[in-house]
mmCIF file of C-alpha atoms in Angstrom:
data_model
loop_
_atom_site.group_PDB
_atom_site.id
_atom_site.type_symbol
_atom_site.label_atom_id
_atom_site.label_comp_id
_atom_site.label_asym_id
_atom_site.label_seq_id
_atom_site.Cartn_x
_atom_site.Cartn_y
_atom_site.Cartn_z
ATOM 1 C CA MET A 1 70.291 101.863 -177.487
ATOM 2 C CA ASN A 2 71.715 99.003 -175.191
ATOM 3 C CA THR A 3 72.402 95.177 -175.919
ATOM 4 C CA TRP A 4 69.729 93.785 -174.692
ATOM 5 C CA GLU A 5 66.836 96.655 -176.097
ATOM 6 C CA ARG A 6 68.817 95.637 -179.427
ATOM 7 C CA PHE A 7 68.401 91.797 -178.592
ATOM 8 C CA SER A 8 65.158 91.935 -177.315
ATOM 9 C CA LYS A 9 64.377 93.360 -180.947
ATOM 10 C CA GLU A 10 66.013 90.855 -183.089
ATOM 11 C CA VAL A 11 64.565 87.958 -181.414
ATOM 12 C CA ASN A 12 61.025 89.191 -180.368
ATOM 13 C CA SER A 13 61.333 88.949 -176.403
ATOM 14 C CA THR A 14 60.193 91.060 -173.750
ATOM 15 C CA PHE A 15 62.699 93.707 -172.627
ATOM 16 C CA ILE A 16 62.578 94.572 -169.117
ATOM 17 C CA LYS A 17 64.060 98.049 -167.976
ATOM 18 C CA GLU A 18 66.801 98.517 -165.439
ATOM 19 C CA PHE A 19 65.900 99.060 -162.392
ATOM 20 C CA SER A 20 66.951 99.838 -158.807
ATOM 21 C CA TRP A 21 69.734 97.143 -158.414
ATOM 22 C CA ASN A 22 68.526 94.691 -161.297
ATOM 23 C CA SER A 23 70.164 95.600 -164.703
ATOM 24 C CA ALA A 24 67.745 95.356 -168.182
ATOM 25 C CA LYS A 25 66.975 91.905 -168.855
ATOM 26 C CA ASN A 26 65.294 89.874 -171.925
ATOM 27 C CA GLU A 27 62.581 86.883 -171.036
ATOM 28 C CA VAL A 28 61.906 84.764 -174.197
ATOM 29 C CA ASP A 29 58.475 82.918 -174.085
ATOM 30 C CA TYR A 30 59.162 79.147 -175.833
ATOM 31 C CA LYS A 31 56.739 76.584 -175.021
ATOM 32 C CA GLY A 32 54.798 78.229 -172.178
ATOM 33 C CA LEU A 33 58.345 78.268 -170.437
ATOM 34 C CA LYS A 34 60.691 81.958 -169.689
ATOM 35 C CA ILE A 35 64.330 82.433 -171.000
ATOM 36 C CA ILE A 36 65.717 84.966 -169.032
ATOM 37 C CA PHE A 37 69.012 87.087 -170.652
ATOM 38 C CA ASP A 38 70.384 88.833 -168.060
ATOM 39 C CA ASN A 39 73.219 90.832 -166.276
ATOM 40 C CA TYR A 40 74.262 89.381 -162.939
ATOM 41 C CA ASN A 41 76.886 91.143 -160.203
ATOM 42 C CA LEU A 42 78.689 88.635 -158.148
ATOM 43 C CA TRP A 43 79.461 89.465 -154.418
ATOM 44 C CA SER A 44 82.144 88.041 -152.381
ATOM 45 C CA GLY A 45 82.749 90.564 -149.891
ATOM 46 C CA LYS A 46 84.533 93.077 -151.743
ATOM 47 C CA PHE A 47 84.986 91.797 -155.018
ATOM 48 C CA SER A 48 82.249 92.323 -157.880
ATOM 49 C CA LYS A 49 82.102 90.781 -161.327
ATOM 50 C CA LYS A 50 79.691 91.475 -163.742
ATOM 51 C CA MET A 51 78.697 87.961 -165.111
ATOM 52 C CA THR A 52 75.729 87.879 -167.967
ATOM 53 C CA ARG A 53 73.395 84.975 -167.432
ATOM 54 C CA ILE A 54 70.690 83.088 -168.725
ATOM 55 C CA ILE A 55 68.421 81.011 -166.798
ATOM 56 C CA LEU A 56 65.021 79.111 -167.892
ATOM 57 C CA PRO A 57 63.104 77.788 -163.886
ATOM 58 C CA TYR A 58 61.268 74.615 -164.970
ATOM 59 C CA TYR A 59 59.275 72.391 -162.967
ATOM 60 C CA SER A 60 59.950 68.307 -162.730
ATOM 61 C CA THR A 61 60.009 65.763 -160.424
ATOM 62 C CA GLN A 62 63.278 63.882 -161.697
ATOM 63 C CA ASN A 63 65.672 65.303 -159.748
ATOM 64 C CA PHE A 64 67.914 65.906 -163.142
ATOM 65 C CA ILE A 65 71.761 67.724 -162.566
ATOM 66 C CA LEU A 66 73.699 68.407 -164.848
ATOM 67 C CA ASP A 67 76.947 70.353 -165.112
ATOM 68 C CA ILE A 68 79.070 71.170 -168.470
ATOM 69 C CA HIS A 69 81.782 72.930 -169.144
ATOM 70 C CA GLU A 70 85.277 73.684 -170.907
ATOM 71 C CA ASN A 71 88.533 71.211 -169.584
ATOM 72 C CA SER A 72 90.449 74.004 -167.633
ATOM 73 C CA LEU A 73 93.796 73.262 -165.599
ATOM 74 C CA VAL A 74 91.775 72.723 -162.332
ATOM 75 C CA ASP A 75 89.757 69.985 -163.784
ATOM 76 C CA ARG A 76 93.188 68.409 -165.363
ATOM 77 C CA ILE A 77 94.047 68.548 -161.600
ATOM 78 C CA GLN A 78 90.993 66.787 -160.552
ATOM 79 C CA LYS A 79 91.500 64.337 -162.675
ATOM 80 C CA ILE A 80 95.086 62.898 -161.302
ATOM 81 C CA PHE A 81 92.927 62.465 -157.802
ATOM 82 C CA GLY A 82 90.030 60.596 -159.455
ATOM 83 C CA SER A 83 87.466 63.238 -160.185
ATOM 84 C CA GLN A 84 85.157 61.685 -162.745
ATOM 85 C CA ASP A 85 83.173 63.229 -165.891
ATOM 86 C CA LEU A 86 81.779 61.724 -168.607
ATOM 87 C CA GLN A 87 82.380 60.542 -171.890
ATOM 88 C CA ILE A 88 79.521 60.695 -174.447
ATOM 89 C CA GLY A 89 81.946 58.746 -176.900
ATOM 90 C CA ARG A 90 82.959 61.824 -179.241
ATOM 91 C CA THR A 91 86.357 62.109 -179.161
ATOM 92 C CA ASP A 92 86.621 66.042 -180.037
ATOM 93 C CA PHE A 93 84.052 66.815 -177.932
ATOM 94 C CA ASP A 94 85.289 64.424 -174.869
ATOM 95 C CA LYS A 95 88.024 66.780 -175.118
ATOM 96 C CA ARG A 96 86.913 69.462 -174.876
ATOM 97 C CA PHE A 97 84.010 69.158 -172.382
ATOM 98 C CA ILE A 98 83.476 68.137 -168.683
ATOM 99 C CA ILE A 99 80.618 66.782 -168.434
ATOM 100 C CA LYS A 100 79.104 65.376 -164.671
ATOM 101 C CA SER A 101 75.534 64.458 -163.962
ATOM 102 C CA ASN A 102 73.350 62.266 -161.663
ATOM 103 C CA ASP A 103 72.041 60.769 -164.757
ATOM 104 C CA GLU A 104 74.259 59.112 -167.222
ATOM 105 C CA HIS A 105 71.654 57.818 -169.593
ATOM 106 C CA LYS A 106 69.776 61.215 -170.078
ATOM 107 C CA ALA A 107 73.135 63.204 -170.276
ATOM 108 C CA LYS A 108 74.132 61.228 -173.589
ATOM 109 C CA THR A 109 70.536 61.477 -174.402
ATOM 110 C CA ILE A 110 70.988 64.878 -174.482
ATOM 111 C CA LEU A 111 74.462 65.414 -176.068
ATOM 112 C CA GLN A 112 74.360 62.895 -178.775
ATOM 113 C CA ASN A 113 72.342 65.871 -180.546
ATOM 114 C CA GLN A 114 73.961 66.809 -183.673
ATOM 115 C CA LYS A 115 71.970 70.646 -182.952
ATOM 116 C CA ILE A 116 72.708 71.225 -179.339
ATOM 117 C CA ARG A 117 76.459 69.548 -179.901
ATOM 118 C CA ASN A 118 76.795 71.844 -182.258
ATOM 119 C CA LEU A 119 75.906 74.877 -179.960
ATOM 120 C CA ILE A 120 77.714 73.952 -177.225
ATOM 121 C CA GLU A 121 81.141 73.087 -178.802
ATOM 122 C CA SER A 122 80.405 76.962 -180.840
ATOM 123 C CA ASP A 123 80.336 78.493 -178.057
ATOM 124 C CA LYS A 124 83.592 80.092 -176.946
ATOM 125 C CA SER A 125 83.685 79.889 -173.145
ATOM 126 C CA LEU A 126 80.651 77.685 -172.638
ATOM 127 C CA ARG A 127 79.275 76.419 -169.039
ATOM 128 C CA LEU A 128 75.934 75.092 -168.527
ATOM 129 C CA LEU A 129 74.523 73.412 -164.849
ATOM 130 C CA ILE A 130 70.594 72.646 -163.981
ATOM 131 C CA SER A 131 70.629 73.016 -160.564
ATOM 132 C CA LYS A 132 68.303 73.597 -157.573
ATOM 133 C CA ASN A 133 69.982 77.614 -156.730
ATOM 134 C CA LYS A 134 67.389 80.413 -157.645
ATOM 135 C CA GLY A 135 69.784 82.193 -160.344
ATOM 136 C CA ILE A 136 72.441 80.072 -159.747
ATOM 137 C CA TRP A 137 74.269 82.008 -156.602
ATOM 138 C CA ASN A 138 71.196 82.397 -154.098
ATOM 139 C CA GLU A 139 68.735 80.049 -152.245
ATOM 140 C CA GLU A 140 67.560 76.928 -152.860
ATOM 141 C CA LEU A 141 64.302 76.415 -154.860
ATOM 142 C CA PRO A 142 61.093 75.062 -153.755
ATOM 143 C CA THR A 143 60.424 71.159 -154.252
ATOM 144 C CA ASN A 144 60.687 70.401 -157.604
ATOM 145 C CA GLN A 145 61.709 73.330 -159.338
ATOM 146 C CA TYR A 146 65.339 73.718 -160.674
ATOM 147 C CA GLU A 147 66.976 76.188 -163.089
ATOM 148 C CA LEU A 148 68.831 75.819 -166.384
ATOM 149 C CA SER A 149 71.598 78.574 -165.722
ATOM 150 C CA PHE A 150 74.686 79.378 -168.316
ATOM 151 C CA TYR A 151 76.664 81.871 -166.980
ATOM 152 C CA ASP A 152 79.700 83.573 -168.520
ATOM 153 C CA ASP A 153 82.295 86.466 -167.550
ATOM 154 C CA GLY A 154 81.309 89.982 -168.186
ATOM 155 C CA GLU A 155 78.803 91.311 -170.376
ATOM 156 C CA ILE A 156 78.253 89.706 -173.615
ATOM 157 C CA LYS A 157 77.401 91.773 -176.539
ATOM 158 C CA ASP A 158 77.653 90.150 -179.630
ATOM 159 C CA LEU A 159 73.755 89.605 -181.148
ATOM 160 C CA ASN A 160 75.254 86.650 -182.558
ATOM 161 C CA ARG A 161 75.644 84.854 -179.741
ATOM 162 C CA LEU A 162 73.107 85.454 -177.999
ATOM 163 C CA LYS A 163 70.569 84.059 -180.689
ATOM 164 C CA SER A 164 73.037 80.886 -180.754
ATOM 165 C CA LEU A 165 72.683 80.651 -176.978
ATOM 166 C CA LEU A 166 68.944 81.048 -177.141
ATOM 167 C CA GLU A 167 69.005 78.617 -180.576
ATOM 168 C CA LEU A 168 70.775 76.263 -177.495
ATOM 169 C CA PHE A 169 68.549 76.620 -174.681
ATOM 170 C CA LYS A 170 65.369 76.452 -177.315
ATOM 171 C CA GLU A 171 66.788 72.546 -178.249
ATOM 172 C CA LEU A 172 67.714 71.872 -175.163
ATOM 173 C CA ILE A 173 64.132 72.530 -174.228
ATOM 174 C CA THR A 174 62.148 70.638 -176.912
ATOM 175 C CA VAL A 175 64.565 67.559 -175.578
ATOM 176 C CA PHE A 176 63.699 67.836 -172.050
ATOM 177 C CA ILE A 177 60.177 67.811 -173.002
ATOM 178 C CA GLU A 178 60.853 64.865 -174.970
ATOM 179 C CA LEU A 179 62.640 63.195 -172.308
ATOM 180 C CA LYS A 180 59.980 63.808 -169.534
ATOM 181 C CA ILE A 181 62.517 66.175 -167.585
ATOM 182 C CA ILE A 182 60.182 69.208 -167.646
ATOM 183 C CA ASP A 183 56.912 68.831 -166.707
ATOM 184 C CA LEU A 184 55.014 71.178 -168.610
ATOM 185 C CA LYS A 185 51.276 70.084 -166.758
ATOM 186 C CA ASN A 186 52.756 72.262 -163.120
ATOM 187 C CA GLU A 187 54.515 75.278 -164.702
#
């Protein structure tokens, strides 16, 4: 039994078998939305890299964009040249993560949620992104369509980490609905 089959049994999701060039995946229904867990082969010419990704497609009229990732050497160099990121006023969190958004107030409101912050901090290499691109790296989505995405290098086989990431997505969905970032009427 592969990781996605085991994960499906543990969280009661829909398991979809691998076919053709598409990896096996899980779809978790939550509040009328689908959270999709899969593996993705990122191709760039002759280079290929397997990634684990989690995608939440949703409808919104708010054009809210967010990028949260671990602070890296590249980020520190960019800061020297004037790149700015948001600070939420939590020293340890602000040191560890780079936060970029087109709406500082919404981003800070989301990250003031203790459970969301704890779930983000508990992940060993978090990268969350809200974008207008399908599956992170593909074509642009239609008007008012967005995807909240997580991605990491390699295949995540740790079921506890996958369950923690699922909890993070569920908490984000709840807050996004409260802030009207997600419009359930048009889903």
